[in-house]
Amino acid sequence: MSGRVGVVVFPGSNCERDAAKALAALGADVEMLWHAEASVRGCDAVVVPGGFAHGDYLRPGAIARFSPVMEAVAGFARDGGPVLGICNGFQVLTEAGLLPGALQKNRGLKFLCMTVAVRVETDRSALTGGVPVGRVLDIPVNHFEGNYTCSPSTLADLRADDRVVLRYLDNPNGSVDDIAGICSPGRNVVGLMPHPERASDPLVGSGDGAALLASFLAAAAAGAGPVAAR
Amino acid sequence: MLVEIRLRPGIADPQGSTIERALPALGFDGFSGVGVGKAIRFAVDGPDEDSARARVEELCRRFLANPVIEDAEVTLSAAGTP
């Protein structure tokens, strides 16, 4: 399934090329979107990749959310366009208010770089539409601030609306309710701490991330609009 | 102008607890409740204290603190005072 995917590049992003390569291998036409541009250039989907946007100064994502491109990404998301935030990209999306909650320092104060098992909790999201619920995927994490937290009422909403997209089988970082990824009320904006682009081929240890990215490209090809309504 | 950012009650503070655990080994007994936050200092122009404070509190809400996990406390002093 092809489609034009924009990958946002902030000063300090470092996973944009991995993301571009993994998406291109699945047939996507990938374009880099420099953070200072106030446009997503008509792309069918947007990926906010991992890294340390703006040096993670103040807080991860705190400054990146004010980059001109984020206003365009927010508009694209409001119109139902598929947006995927990976790791630092997830942090950026929470700071921008496109996803609820926040990512705090890992329980145990350790930077974590390891492959973890995550379970797909819903197939009603732009990232998991083509992946069966209950499937367990091996995907690497690589973060210091990946401990998802939110207010009890937000957690209740996420659970009631089936918006927890992925859960850790063995929680590595202290995230509330073992949450590894969530989606927006429209289900088109998804954020996750694991890196599917680093599990894009068995040659690199796991190909499980490719299933998620293929599903994301299918959502992009289906066009904008609430994912739940498709 | 001084803005102090603290983690909200109930939010894990691994830096604070690591420091607290290290203190007895250094011979500093009797310390508790160690918390690590941020102090941000700057000057701001404004006609009076209330309007300056209101602008800084808005800045805290929108940028300097993340209300999901952090509280901000603003301390104001007239220009030229420490």
CSV table of N, CA, C and O in Angstrom, one decimal, chain A residues 11-108:
chain,number,residue,atom,x,y,z
A,11,PRO,N,15.5,19.8,14.9
A,11,PRO,CA,16.9,19.7,15.3
A,11,PRO,C,17.0,18.8,16.5
A,11,PRO,O,16.3,19.0,17.5
A,12,GLY,N,17.8,17.7,16.4
A,12,GLY,CA,17.9,16.7,17.5
A,12,GLY,C,17.1,15.5,17.2
A,12,GLY,O,17.2,14.5,18.0
A,13,SER,N,16.2,15.4,16.2
A,13,SER,CA,15.6,14.1,15.8
A,13,SER,C,16.7,13.2,15.4
A,13,SER,O,17.7,13.6,14.8
A,14,ASN,N,16.6,11.9,15.7
A,14,ASN,CA,17.6,11.0,15.3
A,14,ASN,C,17.1,9.6,14.7
A,14,ASN,O,17.8,8.7,14.4
A,15,CYS,N,15.8,9.5,14.6
A,15,CYS,CA,15.2,8.3,14.1
A,15,CYS,C,14.5,8.5,12.8
A,15,CYS,O,13.8,7.6,12.3
A,16,GLU,N,14.6,9.7,12.2
A,16,GLU,CA,13.8,10.0,11.0
A,16,GLU,C,14.2,9.1,9.8
A,16,GLU,O,13.4,8.8,9.0
A,17,ARG,N,15.5,8.8,9.7
A,17,ARG,CA,16.0,8.0,8.6
A,17,ARG,C,15.6,6.5,8.8
A,17,ARG,O,15.2,5.9,7.8
A,18,ASP,N,15.6,6.0,10.0
A,18,ASP,CA,15.1,4.7,10.2
A,18,ASP,C,13.7,4.6,9.8
A,18,ASP,O,13.2,3.6,9.2
A,19,ALA,N,12.9,5.6,10.3
A,19,ALA,CA,11.5,5.6,10.0
A,19,ALA,C,11.2,5.7,8.5
A,19,ALA,O,10.4,4.9,7.9
A,20,ALA,N,12.0,6.6,7.8
A,20,ALA,CA,11.8,6.7,6.4
A,20,ALA,C,12.1,5.4,5.6
A,20,ALA,O,11.4,5.0,4.7
A,21,LYS,N,13.2,4.8,6.1
A,21,LYS,CA,13.6,3.5,5.4
A,21,LYS,C,12.6,2.4,5.6
A,21,LYS,O,12.2,1.7,4.7
A,22,ALA,N,12.1,2.3,6.8
A,22,ALA,CA,11.1,1.3,7.1
A,22,ALA,C,9.8,1.5,6.3
A,22,ALA,O,9.2,0.6,5.8
A,23,LEU,N,9.4,2.8,6.3
A,23,LEU,CA,8.1,3.1,5.5
A,23,LEU,C,8.3,2.9,4.0
A,23,LEU,O,7.4,2.4,3.3
A,24,ALA,N,9.5,3.3,3.5
A,24,ALA,CA,9.7,3.1,2.1
A,24,ALA,C,9.8,1.7,1.7
A,24,ALA,O,9.3,1.3,0.6
A,25,ALA,N,10.3,0.8,2.6
A,25,ALA,CA,10.4,-0.6,2.3
A,25,ALA,C,9.0,-1.2,2.2
A,25,ALA,O,8.8,-2.2,1.6
A,26,LEU,N,8.0,-0.5,2.8
A,26,LEU,CA,6.6,-1.0,2.7
A,26,LEU,C,5.8,-0.3,1.6
A,26,LEU,O,4.6,-0.5,1.5
A,27,GLY,N,6.6,0.5,0.8
A,27,GLY,CA,6.0,1.0,-0.4
A,27,GLY,C,5.6,2.5,-0.3
A,27,GLY,O,5.0,3.0,-1.3
A,28,ALA,N,5.9,3.1,0.8
A,28,ALA,CA,5.5,4.5,1.0
A,28,ALA,C,6.4,5.4,0.2
A,28,ALA,O,7.6,5.1,0.1
A,29,ASP,N,5.9,6.6,-0.2
A,29,ASP,CA,6.7,7.6,-0.8
A,29,ASP,C,6.9,8.6,0.4
A,29,ASP,O,6.0,9.2,0.9
A,30,VAL,N,8.2,8.7,0.9
A,30,VAL,CA,8.5,9.4,2.1
A,30,VAL,C,9.1,10.8,1.8
A,30,VAL,O,10.0,10.9,0.9
A,31,GLU,N,8.6,11.7,2.6
A,31,GLU,CA,9.2,13.1,2.4
A,31,GLU,C,9.5,13.6,3.8
A,31,GLU,O,8.8,13.4,4.8
A,32,MET,N,10.7,14.3,3.9
A,32,MET,CA,11.1,14.8,5.2
A,32,MET,C,10.5,16.2,5.3
A,32,MET,O,10.5,17.0,4.4
A,33,LEU,N,9.9,16.5,6.5
A,33,LEU,CA,9.3,17.8,6.8
A,33,LEU,C,10.1,18.5,7.8
A,33,LEU,O,10.1,18.2,9.0
A,34,TRP,N,10.9,19.5,7.4
A,34,TRP,CA,11.7,20.3,8.3
A,34,TRP,C,10.8,21.1,9.3
A,34,TRP,O,9.8,21.6,8.9
A,35,HIS,N,11.2,21.1,10.5
A,35,HIS,CA,10.3,21.6,11.6
A,35,HIS,C,9.9,23.1,11.4
A,35,HIS,O,8.9,23.6,11.9
A,36,ALA,N,10.8,23.8,10.7
A,36,ALA,CA,10.5,25.3,10.5
A,36,ALA,C,9.5,25.6,9.4
A,36,ALA,O,9.0,26.7,9.2
A,37,GLU,N,9.1,24.5,8.6
A,37,GLU,CA,8.1,24.7,7.6
A,37,GLU,C,6.7,24.6,8.2
A,37,GLU,O,6.4,23.7,9.0
A,38,ALA,N,5.8,25.5,7.9
A,38,ALA,CA,4.5,25.5,8.5
A,38,ALA,C,3.5,24.7,7.6
A,38,ALA,O,2.4,25.2,7.3
A,39,SER,N,3.9,23.6,7.2
A,39,SER,CA,3.0,22.8,6.2
A,39,SER,C,3.4,21.3,6.3
A,39,SER,O,4.5,20.9,6.6
A,40,VAL,N,2.4,20.5,6.0
A,40,VAL,CA,2.7,19.0,5.9
A,40,VAL,C,2.7,18.6,4.4
A,40,VAL,O,2.7,17.5,4.1
A,41,ARG,N,2.7,19.7,3.6
A,41,ARG,CA,2.9,19.5,2.1
A,41,ARG,C,2.0,18.5,1.5
A,41,ARG,O,2.4,17.7,0.6
A,42,GLY,N,0.8,18.4,2.0
A,42,GLY,CA,-0.2,17.6,1.3
A,42,GLY,C,0.0,16.1,1.5
A,42,GLY,O,-0.5,15.3,0.8
A,43,CYS,N,0.8,15.7,2.5
A,43,CYS,CA,1.1,14.3,2.8
A,43,CYS,C,-0.2,13.6,3.3
A,43,CYS,O,-1.1,14.2,3.8
A,44,ASP,N,-0.2,12.3,3.1
A,44,ASP,CA,-1.4,11.5,3.5
A,44,ASP,C,-1.3,11.0,4.9
A,44,ASP,O,-2.3,10.5,5.5
A,45,ALA,N,-0.1,11.1,5.5
A,45,ALA,CA,0.1,10.7,6.9
A,45,ALA,C,1.4,11.4,7.4
A,45,ALA,O,2.2,11.8,6.6
A,46,VAL,N,1.5,11.6,8.7
A,46,VAL,CA,2.7,12.3,9.3
A,46,VAL,C,3.2,11.4,10.4
A,46,VAL,O,2.5,10.9,11.2
A,47,VAL,N,4.6,11.3,10.4
A,47,VAL,CA,5.2,10.6,11.5
A,47,VAL,C,6.1,11.6,12.2
A,47,VAL,O,6.9,12.3,11.6
A,48,VAL,N,6.0,11.6,13.5
A,48,VAL,CA,6.9,12.4,14.4
A,48,VAL,C,7.8,11.4,15.0
A,48,VAL,O,7.4,10.6,15.9
A,49,PRO,N,9.1,11.4,14.6
A,49,PRO,CA,10.0,10.3,14.9
A,49,PRO,C,10.7,10.6,16.3
A,49,PRO,O,10.5,11.6,16.9
A,50,GLY,N,11.5,9.6,16.7
A,50,GLY,CA,12.2,9.7,17.9
A,50,GLY,C,13.4,10.5,17.9
A,50,GLY,O,13.8,11.0,16.8
A,51,GLY,N,14.0,10.7,19.0
A,51,GLY,CA,15.2,11.5,19.1
A,51,GLY,C,15.2,12.4,20.3
A,51,GLY,O,14.6,12.1,21.3
A,52,PHE,N,15.8,13.6,20.2
A,52,PHE,CA,15.9,14.6,21.3
A,52,PHE,C,15.6,15.9,20.7
A,52,PHE,O,16.4,16.8,20.6
A,53,ALA,N,14.3,16.1,20.2
A,53,ALA,CA,14.0,17.4,19.6
A,53,ALA,C,14.3,18.6,20.4
A,53,ALA,O,14.0,18.6,21.6
A,54,HIS,N,15.0,19.5,19.8
A,54,HIS,CA,15.5,20.7,20.5
A,54,HIS,C,16.2,20.4,21.8
A,54,HIS,O,16.1,21.1,22.8
A,55,GLY,N,17.0,19.3,21.8
A,55,GLY,CA,17.8,18.9,22.9
A,55,GLY,C,17.0,18.4,24.1
A,55,GLY,O,17.6,18.2,25.2
A,56,ASP,N,15.7,18.2,24.0
A,56,ASP,CA,14.9,17.9,25.1
A,56,ASP,C,14.9,19.0,26.2
A,56,ASP,O,14.6,18.7,27.4
A,57,TYR,N,15.4,20.2,25.9
A,57,TYR,CA,15.5,21.2,26.9
A,57,TYR,C,14.2,21.6,27.5
A,57,TYR,O,13.1,21.5,26.8
A,58,LEU,N,14.2,21.9,28.7
A,58,LEU,CA,13.0,22.2,29.6
A,58,LEU,C,12.3,20.9,29.9
A,58,LEU,O,12.3,20.4,31.0
A,59,ARG,N,11.7,20.3,28.9
A,59,ARG,CA,11.1,18.9,29.0
A,59,ARG,C,11.1,18.3,27.6
A,59,ARG,O,11.0,19.1,26.6
A,60,PRO,N,11.1,17.0,27.4
A,60,PRO,CA,11.0,16.4,26.1
A,60,PRO,C,9.8,16.9,25.4
A,60,PRO,O,8.7,16.8,26.0
A,61,GLY,N,9.9,17.5,24.3
A,61,GLY,CA,8.7,17.9,23.5
A,61,GLY,C,8.2,19.3,23.8
A,61,GLY,O,7.4,19.9,23.1
A,62,ALA,N,8.7,19.9,24.9
A,62,ALA,CA,8.2,21.2,25.4
A,62,ALA,C,8.4,22.3,24.4
A,62,ALA,O,7.6,23.2,24.2
A,63,ILE,N,9.6,22.3,23.7
A,63,ILE,CA,9.9,23.4,22.8
A,63,ILE,C,9.5,23.0,21.4
A,63,ILE,O,9.0,23.8,20.6
A,64,ALA,N,9.6,21.7,21.1
A,64,ALA,CA,9.2,21.1,19.7
A,64,ALA,C,7.8,21.5,19.4
A,64,ALA,O,7.4,21.7,18.3
A,65,ARG,N,6.9,21.5,20.4
A,65,ARG,CA,5.5,21.7,20.1
A,65,ARG,C,5.3,23.1,19.6
A,65,ARG,O,4.2,23.4,18.9
A,66,PHE,N,6.2,24.0,19.8
A,66,PHE,CA,6.1,25.4,19.2
A,66,PHE,C,6.7,25.5,17.9
A,66,PHE,O,6.7,26.6,17.3
A,67,SER,N,7.4,24.5,17.3
A,67,SER,CA,7.9,24.6,16.0
A,67,SER,C,6.8,24.8,15.0
A,67,SER,O,5.7,24.2,15.2
A,68,PRO,N,7.0,25.6,14.0
A,68,PRO,CA,5.9,25.9,13.0
A,68,PRO,C,5.2,24.7,12.4
A,68,PRO,O,4.0,24.7,12.3
A,69,VAL,N,6.0,23.6,12.2
A,69,VAL,CA,5.4,22.5,11.6
A,69,VAL,C,4.3,21.9,12.5
A,69,VAL,O,3.3,21.3,12.0
A,70,MET,N,4.4,22.1,13.8
A,70,MET,CA,3.4,21.4,14.7
A,70,MET,C,2.0,22.0,14.5
A,70,MET,O,1.0,21.3,14.7
A,71,GLU,N,1.9,23.3,14.2
A,71,GLU,CA,0.6,23.8,13.9
A,71,GLU,C,-0.1,23.1,12.7
A,71,GLU,O,-1.3,22.8,12.7
A,72,ALA,N,0.8,22.9,11.7
A,72,ALA,CA,0.3,22.2,10.5
A,72,ALA,C,-0.1,20.8,10.9
A,72,ALA,O,-1.1,20.2,10.4
A,73,VAL,N,0.7,20.1,11.7
A,73,VAL,CA,0.4,18.7,12.1
A,73,VAL,C,-0.9,18.7,12.9
A,73,VAL,O,-1.7,17.8,12.7
A,74,ALA,N,-1.1,19.7,13.8
A,74,ALA,CA,-2.3,19.7,14.6
A,74,ALA,C,-3.5,19.9,13.7
A,74,ALA,O,-4.6,19.3,13.9
A,75,GLY,N,-3.4,20.8,12.7
A,75,GLY,CA,-4.5,21.0,11.7
A,75,GLY,C,-4.8,19.7,11.0
A,75,GLY,O,-6.0,19.3,10.8
A,76,PHE,N,-3.8,19.0,10.5
A,76,PHE,CA,-3.9,17.8,9.8
A,76,PHE,C,-4.6,16.7,10.7
A,76,PHE,O,-5.5,16.0,10.2
A,77,ALA,N,-4.2,16.7,11.9
A,77,ALA,CA,-4.8,15.7,12.9
A,77,ALA,C,-6.3,16.1,13.1
A,77,ALA,O,-7.1,15.2,13.2
A,78,ARG,N,-6.6,17.4,13.3
A,78,ARG,CA,-8.0,17.8,13.5
A,78,ARG,C,-8.9,17.4,12.3
A,78,ARG,O,-10.0,17.0,12.5
A,79,ASP,N,-8.3,17.4,11.1
A,79,ASP,CA,-9.0,17.0,9.9
A,79,ASP,C,-9.1,15.4,9.8
A,79,ASP,O,-9.6,14.9,8.8
A,80,GLY,N,-8.6,14.7,10.7
A,80,GLY,CA,-8.7,13.3,10.7
A,80,GLY,C,-7.5,12.6,10.1
A,80,GLY,O,-7.5,11.3,9.9
A,81,GLY,N,-6.4,13.3,9.7
A,81,GLY,CA,-5.3,12.7,9.1
A,81,GLY,C,-4.5,11.8,10.1
A,81,GLY,O,-4.4,12.1,11.3
A,82,PRO,N,-3.9,10.7,9.6
A,82,PRO,CA,-3.2,9.8,10.5
A,82,PRO,C,-1.9,10.4,10.9
A,82,PRO,O,-1.1,10.8,10.1
A,83,VAL,N,-1.6,10.5,12.2
A,83,VAL,CA,-0.4,11.0,12.8
A,83,VAL,C,0.2,10.0,13.8
A,83,VAL,O,-0.6,9.5,14.6
A,84,LEU,N,1.4,9.7,13.6
A,84,LEU,CA,2.1,8.7,14.5
A,84,LEU,C,3.3,9.3,15.2
A,84,LEU,O,4.2,9.9,14.5
A,85,GLY,N,3.3,9.3,16.5
A,85,GLY,CA,4.4,9.8,17.3
A,85,GLY,C,5.1,8.6,17.9
A,85,GLY,O,4.5,7.9,18.7
A,86,ILE,N,6.4,8.5,17.6
A,86,ILE,CA,7.2,7.4,18.1
A,86,ILE,C,8.2,7.9,19.2
A,86,ILE,O,9.0,8.8,18.8
A,87,CYS,N,8.1,7.4,20.4
A,87,CYS,CA,9.1,7.8,21.4
A,87,CYS,C,9.1,9.3,21.7
A,87,CYS,O,8.2,9.8,22.2
A,88,ASN,N,10.2,10.0,21.3
A,88,ASN,CA,10.2,11.4,21.5
A,88,ASN,C,9.0,12.1,20.7
A,88,ASN,O,8.5,13.1,21.2
A,89,GLY,N,8.6,11.5,19.6
A,89,GLY,CA,7.5,12.0,18.9
A,89,GLY,C,6.2,11.8,19.7
A,89,GLY,O,5.3,12.7,19.7
A,90,PHE,N,6.1,10.8,20.5
A,90,PHE,CA,4.9,10.6,21.5
A,90,PHE,C,5.0,11.7,22.5
A,90,PHE,O,4.0,12.4,22.8
A,91,GLN,N,6.2,12.0,23.0
A,91,GLN,CA,6.3,13.1,24.0
A,91,GLN,C,5.9,14.4,23.4
A,91,GLN,O,5.2,15.2,24.0
A,92,VAL,N,6.3,14.7,22.1
A,92,VAL,CA,5.9,15.9,21.4
A,92,VAL,C,4.4,16.0,21.3
A,92,VAL,O,3.8,17.0,21.6
A,93,LEU,N,3.8,14.9,21.0
A,93,LEU,CA,2.3,14.9,20.8
A,93,LEU,C,1.6,15.2,22.1
A,93,LEU,O,0.5,15.8,22.1
A,94,THR,N,2.1,14.7,23.2
A,94,THR,CA,1.4,14.9,24.5
A,94,THR,C,1.6,16.4,24.9
A,94,THR,O,0.7,17.1,25.3
A,95,GLU,N,2.8,16.9,24.6
A,95,GLU,CA,3.1,18.3,25.0
A,95,GLU,C,2.2,19.2,24.1
A,95,GLU,O,1.8,20.3,24.5
A,96,ALA,N,2.0,18.8,22.9
A,96,ALA,CA,1.2,19.6,21.9
A,96,ALA,C,-0.3,19.5,22.2
A,96,ALA,O,-1.1,20.2,21.6
A,97,GLY,N,-0.7,18.6,23.1
A,97,GLY,CA,-2.1,18.4,23.5
A,97,GLY,C,-2.9,17.6,22.5
A,97,GLY,O,-4.1,17.5,22.5
A,98,LEU,N,-2.1,16.9,21.5
A,98,LEU,CA,-2.8,16.0,20.6
A,98,LEU,C,-3.1,14.7,21.2
A,98,LEU,O,-4.0,13.9,20.7
A,99,LEU,N,-2.4,14.3,22.3
A,99,LEU,CA,-2.7,13.1,23.0
A,99,LEU,C,-2.7,13.5,24.5
A,99,LEU,O,-1.9,14.4,24.9
A,100,PRO,N,-3.5,12.9,25.3
A,100,PRO,CA,-3.5,13.3,26.8
A,100,PRO,C,-2.3,12.7,27.6
A,100,PRO,O,-1.7,11.7,27.1
A,101,GLY,N,-2.1,13.2,28.8
A,101,GLY,CA,-1.1,12.6,29.7
A,101,GLY,C,0.3,13.2,29.4
A,101,GLY,O,0.4,14.2,28.7
A,102,ALA,N,1.2,12.5,30.0
A,102,ALA,CA,2.6,12.9,29.9
A,102,ALA,C,3.5,11.8,30.1
A,102,ALA,O,3.1,10.7,30.6
A,103,LEU,N,4.8,11.9,29.7
A,103,LEU,CA,5.8,10.9,29.9
A,103,LEU,C,6.8,11.4,30.9
A,103,LEU,O,7.5,12.4,30.6
A,104,GLN,N,6.9,10.7,32.0
A,104,GLN,CA,7.9,11.1,33.0
A,104,GLN,C,9.1,10.2,33.0
A,104,GLN,O,9.1,9.2,32.3
A,105,LYS,N,10.0,10.5,33.9
A,105,LYS,CA,11.3,9.7,34.0
A,105,LYS,C,10.9,8.2,34.3
A,105,LYS,O,10.0,8.0,35.1
A,106,ASN,N,11.7,7.3,33.8
A,106,ASN,CA,11.4,5.9,34.0
A,106,ASN,C,11.5,5.6,35.5
A,106,ASN,O,12.4,6.1,36.2
A,107,ARG,N,10.6,4.8,36.0
A,107,ARG,CA,10.8,4.2,37.4
A,107,ARG,C,12.2,3.5,37.4
A,107,ARG,O,12.5,2.8,36.5
A,108,GLY,N,12.9,3.8,38.4
A,108,GLY,CA,14.2,3.2,38.5
A,108,GLY,C,15.4,4.0,37.9
A,108,GLY,O,16.5,3.6,38.0
